[in-house]
Amino acid sequence: MRAEQLSKNILALHPKIRFAGIVEKSGHLYAGARREDAQSKLSDRSHEISLSQSAYIVDLRKIFSKELGDLRSVVYNYDSVSLVSIPVKEHVLVFSADAETVLADVTSKVQSYVKSIEGELSLYPPTNVVNEEKKEALRNLLESGISDELVAEQLDLDVNTVKMLAKEMKISL
């Protein structure tokens, strides 16, 4: 299952879920879906910042996993909306729900669903999702010997996405 479909399926789990999306570790929104009747509460720029911070905070909180166990979610409760970030593979699933929602129930339902289909998830974009200009830049950077981590940062991609694209494009790392 691709990230776009996962986002839509998360929306279908509960009528109070407003938005669901997959964010790469870099903070880039890879795929997302918004409920048709749900107006965005943030400006486009604020939405981007929120997603980027969510990915960063999930990554930061993972450092305590050795002592506390696996990170299951990070939750932000505001007056009008609740935001939830859940680590999924090397990405972060983010979703928002109306504030009056019983968030523990919704989060549990989402986590159970993700766990049940995790083996079917394909969260890395195929080469046809990345435009030709970005593919050429990827090829040039990798062939020049720059590390895949730096390439990912330069092209605003997840490291695993860079590795997967390099493999599809038959570039040795």
PDB file of C-alpha atoms in Angstrom:
ATOM      1  CA  MET A   1       0.000   0.000   0.000  1.00  0.00           C
ATOM      2  CA  ARG A   2       1.309   3.428  -0.936  1.00  0.00           C
ATOM      3  CA  ALA A   3       1.381   6.447   1.369  1.00  0.00           C
ATOM      4  CA  GLU A   4      -1.450   8.200  -0.501  1.00  0.00           C
ATOM      5  CA  GLN A   5      -3.803   5.278   0.100  1.00  0.00           C
ATOM      6  CA  LEU A   6      -2.706   4.962   3.728  1.00  0.00           C
ATOM      7  CA  SER A   7      -3.577   8.636   4.279  1.00  0.00           C
ATOM      8  CA  LYS A   8      -7.049   8.135   2.804  1.00  0.00           C
ATOM      9  CA  ASN A   9      -7.591   4.965   4.831  1.00  0.00           C
ATOM     10  CA  ILE A  10      -6.655   6.775   8.059  1.00  0.00           C
ATOM     11  CA  LEU A  11      -9.273   9.447   7.273  1.00  0.00           C
ATOM     12  CA  ALA A  12     -11.878   6.695   6.869  1.00  0.00           C
ATOM     13  CA  LEU A  13     -11.160   5.253  10.329  1.00  0.00           C
ATOM     14  CA  HIS A  14     -13.019   7.984  12.222  1.00  0.00           C
ATOM     15  CA  PRO A  15     -15.284  10.879  11.161  1.00  0.00           C
ATOM     16  CA  LYS A  16     -13.469  13.366  13.432  1.00  0.00           C
ATOM     17  CA  ILE A  17     -10.064  12.856  11.758  1.00  0.00           C
ATOM     18  CA  ARG A  18      -9.467  16.012   9.714  1.00  0.00           C
ATOM     19  CA  PHE A  19      -6.115  15.327   8.039  1.00  0.00           C
ATOM     20  CA  ALA A  20      -3.719  12.400   7.711  1.00  0.00           C
ATOM     21  CA  GLY A  21      -0.318  12.330   6.049  1.00  0.00           C
ATOM     22  CA  ILE A  22       3.090  10.714   5.847  1.00  0.00           C
ATOM     23  CA  VAL A  23       6.059  12.944   6.622  1.00  0.00           C
ATOM     24  CA  GLU A  24       9.607  11.996   5.739  1.00  0.00           C
ATOM     25  CA  LYS A  25      12.282  12.218   8.398  1.00  0.00           C
ATOM     26  CA  SER A  26      13.443  15.451   6.717  1.00  0.00           C
ATOM     27  CA  GLY A  27      10.061  17.015   7.546  1.00  0.00           C
ATOM     28  CA  HIS A  28       8.807  16.929   3.954  1.00  0.00           C
ATOM     29  CA  LEU A  29       5.141  15.932   3.526  1.00  0.00           C
ATOM     30  CA  TYR A  30       5.317  12.938   1.219  1.00  0.00           C
ATOM     31  CA  ALA A  31       1.573  12.247   0.956  1.00  0.00           C
ATOM     32  CA  GLY A  32      -1.539  13.492   2.687  1.00  0.00           C
ATOM     33  CA  ALA A  33      -5.318  13.697   2.557  1.00  0.00           C
ATOM     34  CA  ARG A  34      -7.745  16.160   4.118  1.00  0.00           C
ATOM     35  CA  ARG A  35     -11.386  15.494   4.857  1.00  0.00           C
ATOM     36  CA  GLU A  36     -13.418  17.442   2.292  1.00  0.00           C
ATOM     37  CA  ASP A  37     -15.468  19.273   4.907  1.00  0.00           C
ATOM     38  CA  ALA A  38     -12.434  20.163   7.078  1.00  0.00           C
ATOM     39  CA  GLN A  39     -11.012  23.641   6.562  1.00  0.00           C
ATOM     40  CA  SER A  40      -7.306  24.008   7.259  1.00  0.00           C
ATOM     41  CA  LYS A  41      -6.699  25.724  10.587  1.00  0.00           C
ATOM     42  CA  LEU A  42      -3.148  26.754   9.650  1.00  0.00           C
ATOM     43  CA  SER A  43      -1.726  28.800   6.801  1.00  0.00           C
ATOM     44  CA  ASP A  44       0.260  26.813   4.233  1.00  0.00           C
ATOM     45  CA  ARG A  45       3.566  27.952   5.737  1.00  0.00           C
ATOM     46  CA  SER A  46       2.468  27.183   9.300  1.00  0.00           C
ATOM     47  CA  HIS A  47       1.270  23.753   8.164  1.00  0.00           C
ATOM     48  CA  GLU A  48       4.699  23.026   6.648  1.00  0.00           C
ATOM     49  CA  ILE A  49       6.444  24.159   9.834  1.00  0.00           C
ATOM     50  CA  SER A  50       4.124  22.044  11.992  1.00  0.00           C
ATOM     51  CA  LEU A  51       4.833  18.908   9.929  1.00  0.00           C
ATOM     52  CA  SER A  52       8.559  19.556   9.906  1.00  0.00           C
ATOM     53  CA  GLN A  53       8.612  20.043  13.680  1.00  0.00           C
ATOM     54  CA  SER A  54       6.556  16.886  14.187  1.00  0.00           C
ATOM     55  CA  ALA A  55       9.118  14.797  12.293  1.00  0.00           C
ATOM     56  CA  TYR A  56      11.969  16.416  14.208  1.00  0.00           C
ATOM     57  CA  ILE A  57      10.344  15.929  17.609  1.00  0.00           C
ATOM     58  CA  VAL A  58       9.522  12.278  16.928  1.00  0.00           C
ATOM     59  CA  ASP A  59      13.133  11.723  15.919  1.00  0.00           C
ATOM     60  CA  LEU A  60      14.376  13.494  19.066  1.00  0.00           C
ATOM     61  CA  ARG A  61      12.078  11.521  21.373  1.00  0.00           C
ATOM     62  CA  LYS A  62      13.321   8.201  19.958  1.00  0.00           C
ATOM     63  CA  ILE A  63      16.592   8.651  21.878  1.00  0.00           C
ATOM     64  CA  PHE A  64      14.775   7.576  25.021  1.00  0.00           C
ATOM     65  CA  SER A  65      13.555   4.290  23.528  1.00  0.00           C
ATOM     66  CA  LYS A  66      16.363   2.266  25.083  1.00  0.00           C
ATOM     67  CA  GLU A  67      15.187   3.254  28.564  1.00  0.00           C
ATOM     68  CA  LEU A  68      11.440   3.794  28.023  1.00  0.00           C
ATOM     69  CA  GLY A  69      10.566   1.399  25.190  1.00  0.00           C
ATOM     70  CA  ASP A  70       9.400   2.169  21.679  1.00  0.00           C
ATOM     71  CA  LEU A  71       7.892   5.596  21.038  1.00  0.00           C
ATOM     72  CA  ARG A  72       4.226   5.085  20.167  1.00  0.00           C
ATOM     73  CA  SER A  73       3.037   8.649  19.588  1.00  0.00           C
ATOM     74  CA  VAL A  74       3.465  12.340  20.303  1.00  0.00           C
ATOM     75  CA  VAL A  75       0.274  14.310  20.950  1.00  0.00           C
ATOM     76  CA  TYR A  76      -0.455  18.044  20.898  1.00  0.00           C
ATOM     77  CA  ASN A  77      -3.807  19.239  22.231  1.00  0.00           C
ATOM     78  CA  TYR A  78      -5.021  22.710  21.269  1.00  0.00           C
ATOM     79  CA  ASP A  79      -8.388  24.361  21.917  1.00  0.00           C
ATOM     80  CA  SER A  80      -9.693  23.573  18.433  1.00  0.00           C
ATOM     81  CA  VAL A  81      -7.679  20.568  17.240  1.00  0.00           C
ATOM     82  CA  SER A  82      -5.458  17.732  18.400  1.00  0.00           C
ATOM     83  CA  LEU A  83      -2.376  16.671  16.444  1.00  0.00           C
ATOM     84  CA  VAL A  84      -0.877  13.195  16.680  1.00  0.00           C
ATOM     85  CA  SER A  85       2.477  11.976  15.319  1.00  0.00           C
ATOM     86  CA  ILE A  86       3.153   8.240  15.105  1.00  0.00           C
ATOM     87  CA  PRO A  87       6.466   6.730  13.931  1.00  0.00           C
ATOM     88  CA  VAL A  88       5.888   4.332  11.015  1.00  0.00           C
ATOM     89  CA  LYS A  89       8.976   2.658   9.596  1.00  0.00           C
ATOM     90  CA  GLU A  90      11.400   5.524   8.830  1.00  0.00           C
ATOM     91  CA  HIS A  91       8.562   8.041   8.439  1.00  0.00           C
ATOM     92  CA  VAL A  92       6.015   9.784  10.648  1.00  0.00           C
ATOM     93  CA  LEU A  93       2.271   9.404  10.270  1.00  0.00           C
ATOM     94  CA  VAL A  94       0.593  12.633  11.324  1.00  0.00           C
ATOM     95  CA  PHE A  95      -3.096  13.191  11.762  1.00  0.00           C
ATOM     96  CA  SER A  96      -5.325  15.829  13.247  1.00  0.00           C
ATOM     97  CA  ALA A  97      -8.724  15.455  14.854  1.00  0.00           C
ATOM     98  CA  ASP A  98     -11.364  17.792  16.201  1.00  0.00           C
ATOM     99  CA  ALA A  99     -10.567  18.805  19.781  1.00  0.00           C
ATOM    100  CA  GLU A 100     -13.670  17.202  21.313  1.00  0.00           C
ATOM    101  CA  THR A 101     -12.642  13.774  19.956  1.00  0.00           C
ATOM    102  CA  VAL A 102     -11.731  11.064  22.464  1.00  0.00           C
ATOM    103  CA  LEU A 103      -8.173  11.046  21.225  1.00  0.00           C
ATOM    104  CA  ALA A 104      -6.986   7.921  23.043  1.00  0.00           C
ATOM    105  CA  ASP A 105      -9.625   5.839  21.237  1.00  0.00           C
ATOM    106  CA  VAL A 106      -8.851   7.320  17.829  1.00  0.00           C
ATOM    107  CA  THR A 107      -5.079   7.014  18.297  1.00  0.00           C
ATOM    108  CA  SER A 108      -5.426   3.394  19.406  1.00  0.00           C
ATOM    109  CA  LYS A 109      -7.589   2.633  16.369  1.00  0.00           C
ATOM    110  CA  VAL A 110      -5.058   4.263  14.015  1.00  0.00           C
ATOM    111  CA  GLN A 111      -2.123   2.444  15.635  1.00  0.00           C
ATOM    112  CA  SER A 112      -3.924  -0.916  15.411  1.00  0.00           C
ATOM    113  CA  TYR A 113      -4.738  -0.323  11.763  1.00  0.00           C
ATOM    114  CA  VAL A 114      -1.157   0.677  10.904  1.00  0.00           C
ATOM    115  CA  LYS A 115       0.211  -2.369  12.712  1.00  0.00           C
ATOM    116  CA  SER A 116      -2.176  -4.656  10.808  1.00  0.00           C
ATOM    117  CA  ILE A 117      -1.030  -3.393   7.385  1.00  0.00           C
ATOM    118  CA  GLU A 118       2.588  -2.403   8.120  1.00  0.00           C
ATOM    119  CA  GLY A 119       3.982  -5.305   6.086  1.00  0.00           C
ATOM    120  CA  GLU A 120       2.067  -4.082   3.023  1.00  0.00           C
ATOM    121  CA  LEU A 121       3.284  -0.476   3.301  1.00  0.00           C
ATOM    122  CA  SER A 122       5.525   0.980   0.626  1.00  0.00           C
ATOM    123  CA  LEU A 123       6.310   4.484   1.827  1.00  0.00           C
ATOM    124  CA  TYR A 124       9.140   5.338  -0.553  1.00  0.00           C
ATOM    125  CA  PRO A 125       8.314   7.086  -3.809  1.00  0.00           C
ATOM    126  CA  PRO A 126       8.989   5.318  -7.106  1.00  0.00           C
ATOM    127  CA  THR A 127      11.221   7.138  -9.571  1.00  0.00           C
ATOM    128  CA  ASN A 128       8.210   8.397 -11.513  1.00  0.00           C
ATOM    129  CA  VAL A 129       7.240  10.573  -8.515  1.00  0.00           C
ATOM    130  CA  VAL A 130      10.545  12.464  -8.598  1.00  0.00           C
ATOM    131  CA  ASN A 131      10.847  14.811 -11.580  1.00  0.00           C
ATOM    132  CA  GLU A 132      13.611  14.432 -14.167  1.00  0.00           C
ATOM    133  CA  GLU A 133      15.518  17.467 -12.884  1.00  0.00           C
ATOM    134  CA  LYS A 134      15.683  16.029  -9.366  1.00  0.00           C
ATOM    135  CA  LYS A 135      16.673  12.591 -10.724  1.00  0.00           C
ATOM    136  CA  GLU A 136      19.533  14.158 -12.664  1.00  0.00           C
ATOM    137  CA  ALA A 137      20.684  16.093  -9.593  1.00  0.00           C
ATOM    138  CA  LEU A 138      20.469  12.876  -7.548  1.00  0.00           C
ATOM    139  CA  ARG A 139      22.540  10.996 -10.120  1.00  0.00           C
ATOM    140  CA  ASN A 140      25.184  13.749 -10.313  1.00  0.00           C
ATOM    141  CA  LEU A 141      25.494  14.129  -6.549  1.00  0.00           C
ATOM    142  CA  LEU A 142      25.743  10.387  -5.898  1.00  0.00           C
ATOM    143  CA  GLU A 143      28.221   9.795  -8.714  1.00  0.00           C
ATOM    144  CA  SER A 144      30.414  12.621  -7.389  1.00  0.00           C
ATOM    145  CA  GLY A 145      30.894  10.645  -4.186  1.00  0.00           C
ATOM    146  CA  ILE A 146      28.772  12.768  -1.847  1.00  0.00           C
ATOM    147  CA  SER A 147      27.225  10.716   0.948  1.00  0.00           C
ATOM    148  CA  ASP A 148      23.610   9.663   0.567  1.00  0.00           C
ATOM    149  CA  GLU A 149      22.797  11.581   3.782  1.00  0.00           C
ATOM    150  CA  LEU A 150      24.051  14.849   2.280  1.00  0.00           C
ATOM    151  CA  VAL A 151      22.284  14.119  -1.010  1.00  0.00           C
ATOM    152  CA  ALA A 152      19.045  13.560   0.886  1.00  0.00           C
ATOM    153  CA  GLU A 153      19.476  16.846   2.723  1.00  0.00           C
ATOM    154  CA  GLN A 154      20.321  18.741  -0.475  1.00  0.00           C
ATOM    155  CA  LEU A 155      17.300  17.367  -2.358  1.00  0.00           C
ATOM    156  CA  ASP A 156      14.866  17.462   0.588  1.00  0.00           C
ATOM    157  CA  LEU A 157      14.393  13.683   0.502  1.00  0.00           C
ATOM    158  CA  ASP A 158      14.550  10.958   3.111  1.00  0.00           C
ATOM    159  CA  VAL A 159      17.839   8.988   3.139  1.00  0.00           C
ATOM    160  CA  ASN A 160      15.978   5.740   2.495  1.00  0.00           C
ATOM    161  CA  THR A 161      14.230   7.378  -0.469  1.00  0.00           C
ATOM    162  CA  VAL A 162      17.631   8.352  -1.888  1.00  0.00           C
ATOM    163  CA  LYS A 163      18.861   4.764  -1.450  1.00  0.00           C
ATOM    164  CA  MET A 164      15.739   3.335  -3.065  1.00  0.00           C
ATOM    165  CA  LEU A 165      15.924   5.765  -5.999  1.00  0.00           C
ATOM    166  CA  ALA A 166      19.635   5.038  -6.471  1.00  0.00           C
ATOM    167  CA  LYS A 167      18.833   1.334  -6.591  1.00  0.00           C
ATOM    168  CA  GLU A 168      16.024   1.893  -9.134  1.00  0.00           C
ATOM    169  CA  MET A 169      18.330   4.076 -11.214  1.00  0.00           C
ATOM    170  CA  LYS A 170      21.135   1.489 -10.847  1.00  0.00           C
ATOM    171  CA  ILE A 171      23.586   3.874  -9.189  1.00  0.00           C
ATOM    172  CA  SER A 172      25.984   2.189  -6.793  1.00  0.00           C
ATOM    173  CA  LEU A 173      26.401   3.870  -3.414  1.00  0.00           C
TER     174      LEU A 173
END
